[in-house]
Amino acid sequence: MKYPNELPAVLTYGGGTNSSAILVELIKRGYEPPALIIFADTGAEMPHTYAHIKIMSEYATKHGYPAIRIVRSHQKSKRGGIYEMSMRVKKLPAAAYNQKTCSKQFKIEPVEMSCAQHFGHGVSFCNIVGYDFDEIARAEAGSKKQTLENAKNWYPLIEWEMGRDECVQSLIDAGLPLAGKSSCFICPNMRPHEIKKLAIEHPDLMQKAMDLESVADNT
């Protein structure tokens, strides 16, 4: 099956439940393999996310799809990832200051670079986005501000009327483990219970987060 407008497709894989369900459903529904499946690595993802990416990459190649390509920003100022950059500049991630540059710097820009390298500059492609049927408002807002250069966004989960529960069930039916929440371990938007869980399950990462807080200039 072809993608909308018969464009080459890129699955911007987020490492969570929705993007994993999309991958499963594309295979199950007979879509041709996308040109790229890309995960933009901030360098500070949770261990369960890295583990799940490996599982899903193996699932993709088993079914004739490309392996998940893990990409990072190549800009010198961002070398090493968001944690290393934050330690160098002695600042918490941008969300702590009510800014929204984290996604652009560490998610959007690396994906744009990879797409430009693969397709060439100025070539349109179908960008498969993981908003589900419970997030129609987010998709509508996102459609008004194009995030990736030359991309035509497609929201298959909305088209297929799959909400969060249906995404979870899709993974279960495929015999795959659930993804867990995709998030940086230094994300300022973490909730108290998530911070407590981090401290219990990954005390080394909790210590790194505390080290960053201790050196950050919060003025």
PDB file of N, CA and C in Angstrom, residues 117-195:
ATOM      1  N   GLN A 117      19.858  14.489   3.869  1.00  0.00           N
ATOM      2  CA  GLN A 117      20.952  13.645   3.384  1.00  0.00           C
ATOM      3  C   GLN A 117      20.422  12.476   2.555  1.00  0.00           C
ATOM      4  N   HIS A 118      19.260  11.959   2.945  1.00  0.00           N
ATOM      5  CA  HIS A 118      18.706  10.792   2.256  1.00  0.00           C
ATOM      6  C   HIS A 118      18.005  11.169   0.957  1.00  0.00           C
ATOM      7  N   PHE A 119      17.147  12.185   1.013  1.00  0.00           N
ATOM      8  CA  PHE A 119      16.325  12.552  -0.140  1.00  0.00           C
ATOM      9  C   PHE A 119      16.950  13.642  -1.010  1.00  0.00           C
ATOM     10  N   GLY A 120      17.808  14.462  -0.406  1.00  0.00           N
ATOM     11  CA  GLY A 120      18.279  15.658  -1.086  1.00  0.00           C
ATOM     12  C   GLY A 120      17.430  16.845  -0.662  1.00  0.00           C
ATOM     13  N   HIS A 121      17.962  18.031  -0.763  1.00  0.00           N
ATOM     14  CA  HIS A 121      17.235  19.231  -0.350  1.00  0.00           C
ATOM     15  C   HIS A 121      16.083  19.522  -1.312  1.00  0.00           C
ATOM     16  N   GLY A 122      14.951  19.910  -0.729  1.00  0.00           N
ATOM     17  CA  GLY A 122      13.798  20.319  -1.531  1.00  0.00           C
ATOM     18  C   GLY A 122      12.883  19.197  -1.963  1.00  0.00           C
ATOM     19  N   VAL A 123      13.175  17.951  -1.572  1.00  0.00           N
ATOM     20  CA  VAL A 123      12.335  16.812  -1.962  1.00  0.00           C
ATOM     21  C   VAL A 123      11.254  16.588  -0.908  1.00  0.00           C
ATOM     22  N   SER A 124      10.007  16.555  -1.334  1.00  0.00           N
ATOM     23  CA  SER A 124       8.889  16.356  -0.409  1.00  0.00           C
ATOM     24  C   SER A 124       8.791  14.888   0.015  1.00  0.00           C
ATOM     25  N   PHE A 125       8.342  14.687   1.245  1.00  0.00           N
ATOM     26  CA  PHE A 125       8.139  13.326   1.739  1.00  0.00           C
ATOM     27  C   PHE A 125       6.984  13.318   2.735  1.00  0.00           C
ATOM     28  N   CYS A 126       6.456  12.133   2.966  1.00  0.00           N
ATOM     29  CA  CYS A 126       5.371  11.941   3.925  1.00  0.00           C
ATOM     30  C   CYS A 126       5.974  11.710   5.303  1.00  0.00           C
ATOM     31  N   ASN A 127       5.664  12.591   6.236  1.00  0.00           N
ATOM     32  CA  ASN A 127       6.163  12.476   7.609  1.00  0.00           C
ATOM     33  C   ASN A 127       5.076  11.825   8.464  1.00  0.00           C
ATOM     34  N   ILE A 128       5.338  10.610   8.918  1.00  0.00           N
ATOM     35  CA  ILE A 128       4.337   9.858   9.684  1.00  0.00           C
ATOM     36  C   ILE A 128       4.437  10.262  11.149  1.00  0.00           C
ATOM     37  N   VAL A 129       3.372  10.886  11.659  1.00  0.00           N
ATOM     38  CA  VAL A 129       3.368  11.474  13.001  1.00  0.00           C
ATOM     39  C   VAL A 129       2.473  10.650  13.928  1.00  0.00           C
ATOM     40  N   GLY A 130       2.893  10.517  15.189  1.00  0.00           N
ATOM     41  CA  GLY A 130       2.252   9.590  16.108  1.00  0.00           C
ATOM     42  C   GLY A 130       1.118  10.115  16.971  1.00  0.00           C
ATOM     43  N   TYR A 131       0.477  11.225  16.623  1.00  0.00           N
ATOM     44  CA  TYR A 131      -0.694  11.646  17.398  1.00  0.00           C
ATOM     45  C   TYR A 131      -1.813  10.635  17.202  1.00  0.00           C
ATOM     46  N   ASP A 132      -2.466  10.264  18.308  1.00  0.00           N
ATOM     47  CA  ASP A 132      -3.518   9.265  18.201  1.00  0.00           C
ATOM     48  C   ASP A 132      -4.904   9.917  18.160  1.00  0.00           C
ATOM     49  N   PHE A 133      -5.938   9.066  18.126  1.00  0.00           N
ATOM     50  CA  PHE A 133      -7.308   9.548  17.946  1.00  0.00           C
ATOM     51  C   PHE A 133      -7.796  10.372  19.130  1.00  0.00           C
ATOM     52  N   ASP A 134      -7.107  10.266  20.269  1.00  0.00           N
ATOM     53  CA  ASP A 134      -7.444  11.079  21.433  1.00  0.00           C
ATOM     54  C   ASP A 134      -6.754  12.441  21.393  1.00  0.00           C
ATOM     55  N   GLU A 135      -5.928  12.665  20.365  1.00  0.00           N
ATOM     56  CA  GLU A 135      -5.138  13.891  20.283  1.00  0.00           C
ATOM     57  C   GLU A 135      -5.419  14.679  19.004  1.00  0.00           C
ATOM     58  N   ILE A 136      -6.656  14.671  18.581  1.00  0.00           N
ATOM     59  CA  ILE A 136      -7.008  15.353  17.330  1.00  0.00           C
ATOM     60  C   ILE A 136      -6.683  16.840  17.408  1.00  0.00           C
ATOM     61  N   ALA A 137      -6.925  17.447  18.553  1.00  0.00           N
ATOM     62  CA  ALA A 137      -6.642  18.878  18.703  1.00  0.00           C
ATOM     63  C   ALA A 137      -5.149  19.168  18.517  1.00  0.00           C
ATOM     64  N   ARG A 138      -4.289  18.299  19.049  1.00  0.00           N
ATOM     65  CA  ARG A 138      -2.836  18.471  18.883  1.00  0.00           C
ATOM     66  C   ARG A 138      -2.443  18.349  17.413  1.00  0.00           C
ATOM     67  N   ALA A 139      -3.063  17.404  16.722  1.00  0.00           N
ATOM     68  CA  ALA A 139      -2.765  17.230  15.303  1.00  0.00           C
ATOM     69  C   ALA A 139      -3.195  18.444  14.496  1.00  0.00           C
ATOM     70  N   GLU A 140      -4.361  18.985  14.832  1.00  0.00           N
ATOM     71  CA  GLU A 140      -4.839  20.170  14.122  1.00  0.00           C
ATOM     72  C   GLU A 140      -3.919  21.356  14.360  1.00  0.00           C
ATOM     73  N   ALA A 141      -3.449  21.500  15.599  1.00  0.00           N
ATOM     74  CA  ALA A 141      -2.518  22.587  15.906  1.00  0.00           C
ATOM     75  C   ALA A 141      -1.192  22.368  15.194  1.00  0.00           C
ATOM     76  N   GLY A 142      -0.734  21.109  15.165  1.00  0.00           N
ATOM     77  CA  GLY A 142       0.527  20.798  14.520  1.00  0.00           C
ATOM     78  C   GLY A 142       0.496  21.001  13.023  1.00  0.00           C
ATOM     79  N   SER A 143      -0.689  20.793  12.410  1.00  0.00           N
ATOM     80  CA  SER A 143      -0.792  20.950  10.963  1.00  0.00           C
ATOM     81  C   SER A 143      -0.653  22.403  10.537  1.00  0.00           C
ATOM     82  N   LYS A 144      -0.845  23.326  11.471  1.00  0.00           N
ATOM     83  CA  LYS A 144      -0.750  24.753  11.154  1.00  0.00           C
ATOM     84  C   LYS A 144       0.686  25.265  11.227  1.00  0.00           C
ATOM     85  N   LYS A 145       1.569  24.465  11.807  1.00  0.00           N
ATOM     86  CA  LYS A 145       2.975  24.853  11.892  1.00  0.00           C
ATOM     87  C   LYS A 145       3.839  23.665  11.486  1.00  0.00           C
ATOM     88  N   GLN A 146       4.282  23.671  10.255  1.00  0.00           N
ATOM     89  CA  GLN A 146       5.071  22.570   9.727  1.00  0.00           C
ATOM     90  C   GLN A 146       6.381  22.453  10.503  1.00  0.00           C
ATOM     91  N   THR A 147       6.658  21.271  11.011  1.00  0.00           N
ATOM     92  CA  THR A 147       7.840  21.106  11.848  1.00  0.00           C
ATOM     93  C   THR A 147       9.068  20.692  11.045  1.00  0.00           C
ATOM     94  N   LEU A 148       8.902  19.823  10.069  1.00  0.00           N
ATOM     95  CA  LEU A 148      10.025  19.352   9.274  1.00  0.00           C
ATOM     96  C   LEU A 148       9.974  19.963   7.879  1.00  0.00           C
ATOM     97  N   GLU A 149      11.120  20.440   7.418  1.00  0.00           N
ATOM     98  CA  GLU A 149      11.197  21.050   6.103  1.00  0.00           C
ATOM     99  C   GLU A 149      10.832  20.021   5.030  1.00  0.00           C
ATOM    100  N   ASN A 150       9.957  20.431   4.092  1.00  0.00           N
ATOM    101  CA  ASN A 150       9.522  19.619   2.947  1.00  0.00           C
ATOM    102  C   ASN A 150       8.627  18.441   3.328  1.00  0.00           C
ATOM    103  N   ALA A 151       8.206  18.364   4.583  1.00  0.00           N
ATOM    104  CA  ALA A 151       7.393  17.232   5.026  1.00  0.00           C
ATOM    105  C   ALA A 151       5.899  17.522   4.888  1.00  0.00           C
ATOM    106  N   LYS A 152       5.164  16.502   4.488  1.00  0.00           N
ATOM    107  CA  LYS A 152       3.709  16.534   4.471  1.00  0.00           C
ATOM    108  C   LYS A 152       3.239  15.593   5.577  1.00  0.00           C
ATOM    109  N   ASN A 153       2.763  16.157   6.670  1.00  0.00           N
ATOM    110  CA  ASN A 153       2.421  15.337   7.828  1.00  0.00           C
ATOM    111  C   ASN A 153       1.219  14.435   7.565  1.00  0.00           C
ATOM    112  N   TRP A 154       1.330  13.222   8.051  1.00  0.00           N
ATOM    113  CA  TRP A 154       0.231  12.253   7.991  1.00  0.00           C
ATOM    114  C   TRP A 154       0.053  11.669   9.380  1.00  0.00           C
ATOM    115  N   TYR A 155      -1.219  11.618   9.838  1.00  0.00           N
ATOM    116  CA  TYR A 155      -1.543  11.141  11.174  1.00  0.00           C
ATOM    117  C   TYR A 155      -2.351   9.845  11.063  1.00  0.00           C
ATOM    118  N   PRO A 156      -1.683   8.722  10.843  1.00  0.00           N
ATOM    119  CA  PRO A 156      -2.416   7.476  10.582  1.00  0.00           C
ATOM    120  C   PRO A 156      -3.277   6.992  11.731  1.00  0.00           C
ATOM    121  N   LEU A 157      -2.842   7.199  12.967  1.00  0.00           N
ATOM    122  CA  LEU A 157      -3.640   6.718  14.095  1.00  0.00           C
ATOM    123  C   LEU A 157      -4.988   7.429  14.152  1.00  0.00           C
ATOM    124  N   ILE A 158      -5.003   8.689  13.774  1.00  0.00           N
ATOM    125  CA  ILE A 158      -6.274   9.418  13.719  1.00  0.00           C
ATOM    126  C   ILE A 158      -7.124   8.901  12.570  1.00  0.00           C
ATOM    127  N   GLU A 159      -6.481   8.674  11.436  1.00  0.00           N
ATOM    128  CA  GLU A 159      -7.206   8.140  10.276  1.00  0.00           C
ATOM    129  C   GLU A 159      -7.803   6.776  10.590  1.00  0.00           C
ATOM    130  N   TRP A 160      -7.066   5.975  11.366  1.00  0.00           N
ATOM    131  CA  TRP A 160      -7.534   4.631  11.705  1.00  0.00           C
ATOM    132  C   TRP A 160      -8.396   4.613  12.972  1.00  0.00           C
ATOM    133  N   GLU A 161      -8.622   5.782  13.560  1.00  0.00           N
ATOM    134  CA  GLU A 161      -9.417   5.932  14.781  1.00  0.00           C
ATOM    135  C   GLU A 161      -8.869   5.072  15.922  1.00  0.00           C
ATOM    136  N   MET A 162      -7.559   5.149  16.081  1.00  0.00           N
ATOM    137  CA  MET A 162      -6.886   4.414  17.156  1.00  0.00           C
ATOM    138  C   MET A 162      -6.450   5.374  18.251  1.00  0.00           C
ATOM    139  N   GLY A 163      -7.057   5.225  19.431  1.00  0.00           N
ATOM    140  CA  GLY A 163      -6.650   5.996  20.598  1.00  0.00           C
ATOM    141  C   GLY A 163      -5.569   5.258  21.366  1.00  0.00           C
ATOM    142  N   ARG A 164      -5.296   5.738  22.570  1.00  0.00           N
ATOM    143  CA  ARG A 164      -4.222   5.136  23.360  1.00  0.00           C
ATOM    144  C   ARG A 164      -4.484   3.667  23.652  1.00  0.00           C
ATOM    145  N   ASP A 165      -5.695   3.343  24.031  1.00  0.00           N
ATOM    146  CA  ASP A 165      -6.017   1.956  24.372  1.00  0.00           C
ATOM    147  C   ASP A 165      -5.806   1.035  23.178  1.00  0.00           C
ATOM    148  N   GLU A 166      -6.217   1.499  22.011  1.00  0.00           N
ATOM    149  CA  GLU A 166      -6.060   0.685  20.809  1.00  0.00           C
ATOM    150  C   GLU A 166      -4.581   0.503  20.455  1.00  0.00           C
ATOM    151  N   CYS A 167      -3.768   1.524  20.722  1.00  0.00           N
ATOM    152  CA  CYS A 167      -2.327   1.418  20.468  1.00  0.00           C
ATOM    153  C   CYS A 167      -1.697   0.368  21.380  1.00  0.00           C
ATOM    154  N   VAL A 168      -2.080   0.401  22.645  1.00  0.00           N
ATOM    155  CA  VAL A 168      -1.585  -0.597  23.590  1.00  0.00           C
ATOM    156  C   VAL A 168      -1.983  -1.993  23.140  1.00  0.00           C
ATOM    157  N   GLN A 169      -3.238  -2.141  22.735  1.00  0.00           N
ATOM    158  CA  GLN A 169      -3.734  -3.454  22.315  1.00  0.00           C
ATOM    159  C   GLN A 169      -3.010  -3.945  21.063  1.00  0.00           C
ATOM    160  N   SER A 170      -2.654  -3.010  20.173  1.00  0.00           N
ATOM    161  CA  SER A 170      -1.939  -3.376  18.960  1.00  0.00           C
ATOM    162  C   SER A 170      -0.599  -4.030  19.285  1.00  0.00           C
ATOM    163  N   LEU A 171       0.104  -3.461  20.259  1.00  0.00           N
ATOM    164  CA  LEU A 171       1.394  -4.029  20.667  1.00  0.00           C
ATOM    165  C   LEU A 171       1.207  -5.391  21.344  1.00  0.00           C
ATOM    166  N   ILE A 172       0.181  -5.492  22.168  1.00  0.00           N
ATOM    167  CA  ILE A 172      -0.092  -6.764  22.850  1.00  0.00           C
ATOM    168  C   ILE A 172      -0.416  -7.846  21.827  1.00  0.00           C
ATOM    169  N   ASP A 173      -1.263  -7.503  20.852  1.00  0.00           N
ATOM    170  CA  ASP A 173      -1.662  -8.479  19.828  1.00  0.00           C
ATOM    171  C   ASP A 173      -0.466  -8.937  18.997  1.00  0.00           C
ATOM    172  N   ALA A 174       0.529  -8.057  18.848  1.00  0.00           N
ATOM    173  CA  ALA A 174       1.719  -8.400  18.068  1.00  0.00           C
ATOM    174  C   ALA A 174       2.746  -9.166  18.896  1.00  0.00           C
ATOM    175  N   GLY A 175       2.431  -9.368  20.188  1.00  0.00           N
ATOM    176  CA  GLY A 175       3.351 -10.087  21.066  1.00  0.00           C
ATOM    177  C   GLY A 175       4.552  -9.266  21.482  1.00  0.00           C
ATOM    178  N   LEU A 176       4.385  -7.945  21.471  1.00  0.00           N
ATOM    179  CA  LEU A 176       5.487  -7.045  21.805  1.00  0.00           C
ATOM    180  C   LEU A 176       5.290  -6.431  23.191  1.00  0.00           C
ATOM    181  N   PRO A 177       6.378  -6.111  23.875  1.00  0.00           N
ATOM    182  CA  PRO A 177       6.249  -5.455  25.181  1.00  0.00           C
ATOM    183  C   PRO A 177       5.799  -4.009  25.010  1.00  0.00           C
ATOM    184  N   LEU A 178       5.206  -3.460  26.046  1.00  0.00           N
ATOM    185  CA  LEU A 178       4.814  -2.059  26.007  1.00  0.00           C
ATOM    186  C   LEU A 178       6.049  -1.178  26.135  1.00  0.00           C
ATOM    187  N   ALA A 179       5.961  -0.015  25.531  1.00  0.00           N
ATOM    188  CA  ALA A 179       7.152   0.819  25.383  1.00  0.00           C
ATOM    189  C   ALA A 179       7.558   1.544  26.656  1.00  0.00           C
ATOM    190  N   GLY A 180       6.603   1.989  27.439  1.00  0.00           N
ATOM    191  CA  GLY A 180       6.924   2.887  28.543  1.00  0.00           C
ATOM    192  C   GLY A 180       7.041   4.311  28.016  1.00  0.00           C
ATOM    193  N   LYS A 181       6.993   5.275  28.893  1.00  0.00           N
ATOM    194  CA  LYS A 181       7.017   6.673  28.469  1.00  0.00           C
ATOM    195  C   LYS A 181       8.394   7.073  27.955  1.00  0.00           C
ATOM    196  N   SER A 182       8.393   7.754  26.825  1.00  0.00           N
ATOM    197  CA  SER A 182       9.646   8.257  26.258  1.00  0.00           C
ATOM    198  C   SER A 182       9.920   9.650  26.811  1.00  0.00           C
ATOM    199  N   SER A 183      11.049   9.810  27.484  1.00  0.00           N
ATOM    200  CA  SER A 183      11.368  11.083  28.130  1.00  0.00           C
ATOM    201  C   SER A 183      12.840  11.122  28.491  1.00  0.00           C
ATOM    202  N   CYS A 184      13.398  12.330  28.511  1.00  0.00           N
ATOM    203  CA  CYS A 184      14.761  12.498  29.020  1.00  0.00           C
ATOM    204  C   CYS A 184      14.747  12.376  30.543  1.00  0.00           C
ATOM    205  N   PHE A 185      15.828  11.860  31.109  1.00  0.00           N
ATOM    206  CA  PHE A 185      15.858  11.716  32.564  1.00  0.00           C
ATOM    207  C   PHE A 185      16.110  13.050  33.269  1.00  0.00           C
ATOM    208  N   ILE A 186      16.389  14.114  32.491  1.00  0.00           N
ATOM    209  CA  ILE A 186      16.548  15.451  33.096  1.00  0.00           C
ATOM    210  C   ILE A 186      15.427  16.389  32.658  1.00  0.00           C
ATOM    211  N   CYS A 187      14.344  15.834  32.139  1.00  0.00           N
ATOM    212  CA  CYS A 187      13.252  16.685  31.653  1.00  0.00           C
ATOM    213  C   CYS A 187      12.592  17.438  32.811  1.00  0.00           C
ATOM    214  N   PRO A 188      12.513  18.773  32.728  1.00  0.00           N
ATOM    215  CA  PRO A 188      11.867  19.553  33.797  1.00  0.00           C
ATOM    216  C   PRO A 188      10.372  19.280  33.922  1.00  0.00           C
ATOM    217  N   ASN A 189       9.788  18.641  32.908  1.00  0.00           N
ATOM    218  CA  ASN A 189       8.354  18.360  32.942  1.00  0.00           C
ATOM    219  C   ASN A 189       8.018  17.028  33.592  1.00  0.00           C
ATOM    220  N   MET A 190       9.025  16.352  34.128  1.00  0.00           N
ATOM    221  CA  MET A 190       8.749  15.097  34.828  1.00  0.00           C
ATOM    222  C   MET A 190       7.873  15.348  36.044  1.00  0.00           C
ATOM    223  N   ARG A 191       6.957  14.444  36.290  1.00  0.00           N
ATOM    224  CA  ARG A 191       6.055  14.567  37.426  1.00  0.00           C
ATOM    225  C   ARG A 191       6.700  13.961  38.673  1.00  0.00           C
ATOM    226  N   PRO A 192       6.205  14.340  39.855  1.00  0.00           N
ATOM    227  CA  PRO A 192       6.825  13.837  41.094  1.00  0.00           C
ATOM    228  C   PRO A 192       6.942  12.328  41.156  1.00  0.00           C
ATOM    229  N   HIS A 193       5.905  11.613  40.728  1.00  0.00           N
ATOM    230  CA  HIS A 193       5.984  10.136  40.797  1.00  0.00           C
ATOM    231  C   HIS A 193       7.018   9.588  39.825  1.00  0.00           C
ATOM    232  N   GLU A 194       7.251  10.304  38.716  1.00  0.00           N
ATOM    233  CA  GLU A 194       8.264   9.862  37.756  1.00  0.00           C
ATOM    234  C   GLU A 194       9.669  10.097  38.310  1.00  0.00           C
ATOM    235  N   ILE A 195       9.831  11.188  39.044  1.00  0.00           N
ATOM    236  CA  ILE A 195      11.131  11.467  39.677  1.00  0.00           C
ATOM    237  C   ILE A 195      11.430  10.423  40.747  1.00  0.00           C
TER     238      ILE A 195
END
